[in-house]
Amino acid sequence: MQHYPESIRALIRSFAKLPGIGEKTAERLAMHVLRRPAQEAEALAHSIVDVKQKVRLCVDCFGLSDGERCHICQDLSRVASLVCVVEQPADMIAIEKSGAFKGVYHILGGTLLPMEGVGPDDLRIRELFERIRRDEIKEVILATGTGVEGESTAAYIAQRLAGTGVSVSRIASGVPVGGDLKYIDKMTLKCALDGRHAL
Ligand SMILES: [Zn+2]
């Protein structure tokens, strides 16, 4: 590492901060950047700056978006009265990749963790209920993880929606207990959505 000029060392240090990238890989990436044409390096640097400047949370679903509302919420072919509630943007992306869902999403931003002091007010649960009223949501699919926290979060929301006339279901078969949605393959996720059961 000390054999490189400082500018290269700085780039190696930056790459090495990325998840899953050790110093050897960081070194290889830096040398790769060095070998490629200047435009390619500029495009890479530009994309990195761009995501930090442009990406924000959609005002409706709290998913990642380049504008005020994300492309899914703006898509008129989606069923706006059907909302799939997930923990994180990565879960929404996983369900989108499965192609099994044609409604819209609501991202909670985590799960209830009473032991760690994370209560309903720390998640976007109030926003979910406001949205259900405002957008006349008819069906809610609770697609939080199948671990204890995901289950209790789903149970809490289901309980609060009981008697409101909104149909509530929970993703089912196929998702392993303790499963994190983003690691589940497309087919399993599709079955889990298709096989959801009413709560
Ligand atoms: Zn959105």
PDB file of C-alpha atoms and ligand atoms in Angstrom:
ATOM      1  CA  MET A   1       0.000   0.000   0.000  1.00  0.00           C
ATOM      2  CA  GLN A   2       2.759   2.481   0.926  1.00  0.00           C
ATOM      3  CA  HIS A   3       4.336   1.847  -2.490  1.00  0.00           C
ATOM      4  CA  TYR A   4       1.504   3.722  -4.181  1.00  0.00           C
ATOM      5  CA  PRO A   5       1.288   7.500  -4.580  1.00  0.00           C
ATOM      6  CA  GLU A   6      -1.079   9.159  -2.068  1.00  0.00           C
ATOM      7  CA  SER A   7      -3.910   9.692  -4.608  1.00  0.00           C
ATOM      8  CA  ILE A   8      -4.064   5.952  -5.316  1.00  0.00           C
ATOM      9  CA  ARG A   9      -3.800   5.133  -1.617  1.00  0.00           C
ATOM     10  CA  ALA A  10      -6.797   7.400  -0.955  1.00  0.00           C
ATOM     11  CA  LEU A  11      -8.852   5.595  -3.606  1.00  0.00           C
ATOM     12  CA  ILE A  12      -7.877   2.188  -2.194  1.00  0.00           C
ATOM     13  CA  ARG A  13      -8.930   3.358   1.291  1.00  0.00           C
ATOM     14  CA  SER A  14     -12.302   4.530  -0.084  1.00  0.00           C
ATOM     15  CA  PHE A  15     -12.970   1.248  -1.888  1.00  0.00           C
ATOM     16  CA  ALA A  16     -11.930  -0.726   1.195  1.00  0.00           C
ATOM     17  CA  LYS A  17     -14.744   0.977   3.150  1.00  0.00           C
ATOM     18  CA  LEU A  18     -17.355  -0.638   0.877  1.00  0.00           C
ATOM     19  CA  PRO A  19     -19.120  -3.715   2.283  1.00  0.00           C
ATOM     20  CA  GLY A  20     -17.453  -6.983   1.364  1.00  0.00           C
ATOM     21  CA  ILE A  21     -14.379  -5.284  -0.092  1.00  0.00           C
ATOM     22  CA  GLY A  22     -11.061  -6.167   1.514  1.00  0.00           C
ATOM     23  CA  GLU A  23      -7.787  -4.327   0.912  1.00  0.00           C
ATOM     24  CA  LYS A  24      -6.678  -6.661  -1.906  1.00  0.00           C
ATOM     25  CA  THR A  25      -9.920  -6.166  -3.849  1.00  0.00           C
ATOM     26  CA  ALA A  26      -9.789  -2.425  -3.145  1.00  0.00           C
ATOM     27  CA  GLU A  27      -6.322  -2.372  -4.649  1.00  0.00           C
ATOM     28  CA  ARG A  28      -7.515  -4.264  -7.730  1.00  0.00           C
ATOM     29  CA  LEU A  29     -10.455  -1.889  -8.173  1.00  0.00           C
ATOM     30  CA  ALA A  30      -8.219   1.155  -7.881  1.00  0.00           C
ATOM     31  CA  MET A  31      -5.836  -0.235 -10.504  1.00  0.00           C
ATOM     32  CA  HIS A  32      -8.817  -1.010 -12.717  1.00  0.00           C
ATOM     33  CA  VAL A  33     -10.044   2.600 -12.463  1.00  0.00           C
ATOM     34  CA  LEU A  34      -6.549   3.764 -13.316  1.00  0.00           C
ATOM     35  CA  ARG A  35      -6.435   1.650 -16.488  1.00  0.00           C
ATOM     36  CA  ARG A  36      -9.874   2.653 -17.765  1.00  0.00           C
ATOM     37  CA  PRO A  37     -10.546   5.809 -19.850  1.00  0.00           C
ATOM     38  CA  ALA A  38     -11.090   9.066 -17.945  1.00  0.00           C
ATOM     39  CA  GLN A  39     -14.789   9.284 -19.014  1.00  0.00           C
ATOM     40  CA  GLU A  40     -15.515   5.972 -17.328  1.00  0.00           C
ATOM     41  CA  ALA A  41     -14.000   7.124 -14.052  1.00  0.00           C
ATOM     42  CA  GLU A  42     -15.910  10.404 -14.306  1.00  0.00           C
ATOM     43  CA  ALA A  43     -19.179   8.550 -14.949  1.00  0.00           C
ATOM     44  CA  LEU A  44     -18.566   6.402 -11.855  1.00  0.00           C
ATOM     45  CA  ALA A  45     -17.758   9.412  -9.682  1.00  0.00           C
ATOM     46  CA  HIS A  46     -20.780  11.249 -11.083  1.00  0.00           C
ATOM     47  CA  SER A  47     -23.185   8.367 -10.322  1.00  0.00           C
ATOM     48  CA  ILE A  48     -21.968   8.254  -6.739  1.00  0.00           C
ATOM     49  CA  VAL A  49     -22.485  12.001  -6.238  1.00  0.00           C
ATOM     50  CA  ASP A  50     -25.797  11.797  -8.112  1.00  0.00           C
ATOM     51  CA  VAL A  51     -27.411   9.208  -5.819  1.00  0.00           C
ATOM     52  CA  LYS A  52     -26.443  11.237  -2.778  1.00  0.00           C
ATOM     53  CA  GLN A  53     -27.922  14.409  -4.267  1.00  0.00           C
ATOM     54  CA  LYS A  54     -31.033  13.029  -5.961  1.00  0.00           C
ATOM     55  CA  VAL A  55     -32.276  10.038  -4.036  1.00  0.00           C
ATOM     56  CA  ARG A  56     -34.775  10.763  -1.314  1.00  0.00           C
ATOM     57  CA  LEU A  57     -37.770   9.022   0.198  1.00  0.00           C
ATOM     58  CA  CYS A  58     -41.060   8.960  -1.692  1.00  0.00           C
ATOM     59  CA  VAL A  59     -43.639  11.087   0.169  1.00  0.00           C
ATOM     60  CA  ASP A  60     -46.273   8.332  -0.167  1.00  0.00           C
ATOM     61  CA  CYS A  61     -44.506   4.996   0.360  1.00  0.00           C
ATOM     62  CA  PHE A  62     -41.113   6.084   1.787  1.00  0.00           C
ATOM     63  CA  GLY A  63     -39.362   4.003  -0.874  1.00  0.00           C
ATOM     64  CA  LEU A  64     -36.273   5.295  -2.650  1.00  0.00           C
ATOM     65  CA  SER A  65     -37.070   7.897  -5.276  1.00  0.00           C
ATOM     66  CA  ASP A  66     -35.427  10.465  -7.539  1.00  0.00           C
ATOM     67  CA  GLY A  67     -38.407  12.787  -7.187  1.00  0.00           C
ATOM     68  CA  GLU A  68     -41.154  13.623  -4.705  1.00  0.00           C
ATOM     69  CA  ARG A  69     -43.041  10.431  -5.567  1.00  0.00           C
ATOM     70  CA  CYS A  70     -41.417   7.170  -6.688  1.00  0.00           C
ATOM     71  CA  HIS A  71     -42.045   5.519 -10.062  1.00  0.00           C
ATOM     72  CA  ILE A  72     -44.256   2.848  -8.458  1.00  0.00           C
ATOM     73  CA  CYS A  73     -46.571   5.347  -6.733  1.00  0.00           C
ATOM     74  CA  GLN A  74     -46.779   7.308  -9.985  1.00  0.00           C
ATOM     75  CA  ASP A  75     -47.573   4.242 -12.069  1.00  0.00           C
ATOM     76  CA  LEU A  76     -51.288   4.375 -12.910  1.00  0.00           C
ATOM     77  CA  SER A  77     -51.332   0.684 -13.838  1.00  0.00           C
ATOM     78  CA  ARG A  78     -50.603  -0.283 -10.210  1.00  0.00           C
ATOM     79  CA  VAL A  79     -53.523  -1.068  -7.891  1.00  0.00           C
ATOM     80  CA  ALA A  80     -53.440   1.959  -5.584  1.00  0.00           C
ATOM     81  CA  SER A  81     -55.948   0.486  -3.106  1.00  0.00           C
ATOM     82  CA  LEU A  82     -53.695  -2.512  -2.354  1.00  0.00           C
ATOM     83  CA  VAL A  83     -50.726  -1.789  -0.085  1.00  0.00           C
ATOM     84  CA  CYS A  84     -47.886  -4.149   0.770  1.00  0.00           C
ATOM     85  CA  VAL A  85     -46.228  -3.193   4.060  1.00  0.00           C
ATOM     86  CA  VAL A  86     -42.511  -3.992   4.292  1.00  0.00           C
ATOM     87  CA  GLU A  87     -39.681  -3.153   6.671  1.00  0.00           C
ATOM     88  CA  GLN A  88     -37.056  -1.665   4.354  1.00  0.00           C
ATOM     89  CA  PRO A  89     -36.593  -0.443   0.752  1.00  0.00           C
ATOM     90  CA  ALA A  90     -34.551  -3.624   0.045  1.00  0.00           C
ATOM     91  CA  ASP A  91     -37.642  -5.750   0.840  1.00  0.00           C
ATOM     92  CA  MET A  92     -39.696  -3.738  -1.629  1.00  0.00           C
ATOM     93  CA  ILE A  93     -37.024  -4.269  -4.302  1.00  0.00           C
ATOM     94  CA  ALA A  94     -37.027  -8.038  -3.572  1.00  0.00           C
ATOM     95  CA  ILE A  95     -40.825  -8.219  -4.036  1.00  0.00           C
ATOM     96  CA  GLU A  96     -40.615  -6.097  -7.196  1.00  0.00           C
ATOM     97  CA  LYS A  97     -38.032  -8.507  -8.631  1.00  0.00           C
ATOM     98  CA  SER A  98     -40.448 -11.395  -8.038  1.00  0.00           C
ATOM     99  CA  GLY A  99     -42.942  -9.603 -10.305  1.00  0.00           C
ATOM    100  CA  ALA A 100     -45.734 -11.058  -8.155  1.00  0.00           C
ATOM    101  CA  PHE A 101     -47.201  -7.841  -6.826  1.00  0.00           C
ATOM    102  CA  LYS A 102     -49.175  -5.173  -8.668  1.00  0.00           C
ATOM    103  CA  GLY A 103     -50.186  -2.922  -5.807  1.00  0.00           C
ATOM    104  CA  VAL A 104     -48.180  -0.219  -4.050  1.00  0.00           C
ATOM    105  CA  TYR A 105     -45.908  -0.330  -0.996  1.00  0.00           C
ATOM    106  CA  HIS A 106     -45.483   1.212   2.402  1.00  0.00           C
ATOM    107  CA  ILE A 107     -42.055   1.084   4.014  1.00  0.00           C
ATOM    108  CA  LEU A 108     -42.087   1.086   7.807  1.00  0.00           C
ATOM    109  CA  GLY A 109     -38.388   1.698   8.275  1.00  0.00           C
ATOM    110  CA  GLY A 110     -37.914  -1.247  10.644  1.00  0.00           C
ATOM    111  CA  THR A 111     -39.845  -3.330  13.151  1.00  0.00           C
ATOM    112  CA  LEU A 112     -41.114  -2.784  16.647  1.00  0.00           C
ATOM    113  CA  LEU A 113     -38.346  -3.535  19.153  1.00  0.00           C
ATOM    114  CA  PRO A 114     -39.864  -2.867  22.576  1.00  0.00           C
ATOM    115  CA  MET A 115     -36.719  -4.058  24.403  1.00  0.00           C
ATOM    116  CA  GLU A 116     -34.647  -1.491  22.525  1.00  0.00           C
ATOM    117  CA  GLY A 117     -37.221   1.249  22.898  1.00  0.00           C
ATOM    118  CA  VAL A 118     -38.431   1.196  19.274  1.00  0.00           C
ATOM    119  CA  GLY A 119     -42.180   1.772  19.443  1.00  0.00           C
ATOM    120  CA  PRO A 120     -44.902   2.503  16.865  1.00  0.00           C
ATOM    121  CA  ASP A 121     -43.995   6.209  16.807  1.00  0.00           C
ATOM    122  CA  ASP A 122     -40.462   5.361  15.680  1.00  0.00           C
ATOM    123  CA  LEU A 123     -41.772   3.582  12.585  1.00  0.00           C
ATOM    124  CA  ARG A 124     -43.994   4.977   9.816  1.00  0.00           C
ATOM    125  CA  ILE A 125     -47.095   3.378  11.280  1.00  0.00           C
ATOM    126  CA  ARG A 126     -49.007   6.636  11.789  1.00  0.00           C
ATOM    127  CA  GLU A 127     -48.228   7.529   8.162  1.00  0.00           C
ATOM    128  CA  LEU A 128     -49.595   4.125   7.125  1.00  0.00           C
ATOM    129  CA  PHE A 129     -52.917   4.712   8.889  1.00  0.00           C
ATOM    130  CA  GLU A 130     -53.177   8.244   7.509  1.00  0.00           C
ATOM    131  CA  ARG A 131     -52.542   6.892   4.046  1.00  0.00           C
ATOM    132  CA  ILE A 132     -55.109   4.107   4.462  1.00  0.00           C
ATOM    133  CA  ARG A 133     -57.739   6.763   5.259  1.00  0.00           C
ATOM    134  CA  ARG A 134     -56.620   9.311   2.689  1.00  0.00           C
ATOM    135  CA  ASP A 135     -56.145   6.956  -0.265  1.00  0.00           C
ATOM    136  CA  GLU A 136     -59.099   4.698   0.580  1.00  0.00           C
ATOM    137  CA  ILE A 137     -56.895   1.613   0.846  1.00  0.00           C
ATOM    138  CA  LYS A 138     -58.990  -1.565   0.699  1.00  0.00           C
ATOM    139  CA  GLU A 139     -56.386  -4.251   1.263  1.00  0.00           C
ATOM    140  CA  VAL A 140     -53.158  -4.389   3.260  1.00  0.00           C
ATOM    141  CA  ILE A 141     -50.643  -7.213   2.911  1.00  0.00           C
ATOM    142  CA  LEU A 142     -48.267  -7.393   5.849  1.00  0.00           C
ATOM    143  CA  ALA A 143     -44.922  -8.486   4.420  1.00  0.00           C
ATOM    144  CA  THR A 144     -42.667  -7.768   7.351  1.00  0.00           C
ATOM    145  CA  GLY A 145     -40.044 -10.467   8.097  1.00  0.00           C
ATOM    146  CA  THR A 146     -41.072 -13.783   9.615  1.00  0.00           C
ATOM    147  CA  GLY A 147     -38.852 -13.460  12.688  1.00  0.00           C
ATOM    148  CA  VAL A 148     -40.258 -12.538  16.090  1.00  0.00           C
ATOM    149  CA  GLU A 149     -39.986  -8.778  15.466  1.00  0.00           C
ATOM    150  CA  GLY A 150     -41.572  -8.950  12.005  1.00  0.00           C
ATOM    151  CA  GLU A 151     -44.410 -11.110  13.343  1.00  0.00           C
ATOM    152  CA  SER A 152     -45.153  -8.871  16.302  1.00  0.00           C
ATOM    153  CA  THR A 153     -45.065  -5.771  14.088  1.00  0.00           C
ATOM    154  CA  ALA A 154     -47.515  -7.413  11.668  1.00  0.00           C
ATOM    155  CA  ALA A 155     -49.730  -8.487  14.584  1.00  0.00           C
ATOM    156  CA  TYR A 156     -49.729  -4.933  15.999  1.00  0.00           C
ATOM    157  CA  ILE A 157     -50.770  -3.390  12.658  1.00  0.00           C
ATOM    158  CA  ALA A 158     -53.387  -6.101  12.053  1.00  0.00           C
ATOM    159  CA  GLN A 159     -54.857  -5.479  15.493  1.00  0.00           C
ATOM    160  CA  ARG A 160     -55.047  -1.718  14.899  1.00  0.00           C
ATOM    161  CA  LEU A 161     -56.764  -2.304  11.544  1.00  0.00           C
ATOM    162  CA  ALA A 162     -59.318  -4.740  12.928  1.00  0.00           C
ATOM    163  CA  GLY A 163     -62.848  -3.447  12.453  1.00  0.00           C
ATOM    164  CA  THR A 164     -61.845  -0.687  10.016  1.00  0.00           C
ATOM    165  CA  GLY A 165     -63.166  -2.616   7.019  1.00  0.00           C
ATOM    166  CA  VAL A 166     -59.707  -2.895   5.501  1.00  0.00           C
ATOM    167  CA  SER A 167     -58.878  -6.450   4.489  1.00  0.00           C
ATOM    168  CA  VAL A 168     -55.584  -7.482   6.116  1.00  0.00           C
ATOM    169  CA  SER A 169     -53.466 -10.474   5.141  1.00  0.00           C
ATOM    170  CA  ARG A 170     -50.066 -11.819   6.012  1.00  0.00           C
ATOM    171  CA  ILE A 171     -47.512 -13.361   3.622  1.00  0.00           C
ATOM    172  CA  ALA A 172     -47.372 -17.039   4.262  1.00  0.00           C
ATOM    173  CA  SER A 173     -45.924 -20.338   3.151  1.00  0.00           C
ATOM    174  CA  GLY A 174     -42.446 -20.462   1.787  1.00  0.00           C
ATOM    175  CA  VAL A 175     -40.930 -17.681   3.808  1.00  0.00           C
ATOM    176  CA  PRO A 176     -38.744 -19.440   6.392  1.00  0.00           C
ATOM    177  CA  VAL A 177     -39.198 -18.458  10.024  1.00  0.00           C
ATOM    178  CA  GLY A 178     -36.649 -15.782  10.782  1.00  0.00           C
ATOM    179  CA  GLY A 179     -36.414 -15.092   7.068  1.00  0.00           C
ATOM    180  CA  ASP A 180     -35.215 -11.813   5.687  1.00  0.00           C
ATOM    181  CA  LEU A 181     -37.229 -11.014   2.543  1.00  0.00           C
ATOM    182  CA  LYS A 182     -34.311  -9.728   0.531  1.00  0.00           C
ATOM    183  CA  TYR A 183     -32.523 -13.098   0.675  1.00  0.00           C
ATOM    184  CA  ILE A 184     -35.484 -15.112  -0.509  1.00  0.00           C
ATOM    185  CA  ASP A 185     -35.632 -16.279  -4.107  1.00  0.00           C
ATOM    186  CA  LYS A 186     -38.257 -14.891  -6.504  1.00  0.00           C
ATOM    187  CA  MET A 187     -40.354 -18.052  -6.727  1.00  0.00           C
ATOM    188  CA  THR A 188     -40.623 -18.469  -2.949  1.00  0.00           C
ATOM    189  CA  LEU A 189     -41.558 -14.829  -2.588  1.00  0.00           C
ATOM    190  CA  LYS A 190     -44.225 -15.158  -5.282  1.00  0.00           C
ATOM    191  CA  CYS A 191     -45.716 -18.218  -3.499  1.00  0.00           C
ATOM    192  CA  ALA A 192     -45.631 -16.357  -0.194  1.00  0.00           C
ATOM    193  CA  LEU A 193     -47.586 -13.460  -1.699  1.00  0.00           C
ATOM    194  CA  ASP A 194     -50.048 -15.695  -3.541  1.00  0.00           C
ATOM    195  CA  GLY A 195     -50.564 -17.836  -0.438  1.00  0.00           C
ATOM    196  CA  ARG A 196     -51.144 -14.959   1.983  1.00  0.00           C
ATOM    197  CA  HIS A 197     -53.831 -15.488   4.558  1.00  0.00           C
ATOM    198  CA  ALA A 198     -56.342 -13.130   6.102  1.00  0.00           C
ATOM    199  CA  LEU A 199     -55.696 -11.832   9.601  1.00  0.00           C
TER     200      LEU A 199
HETATM  201 ZN    ZN B   1     -43.665   5.682  -3.590  1.00  0.00          ZN
END
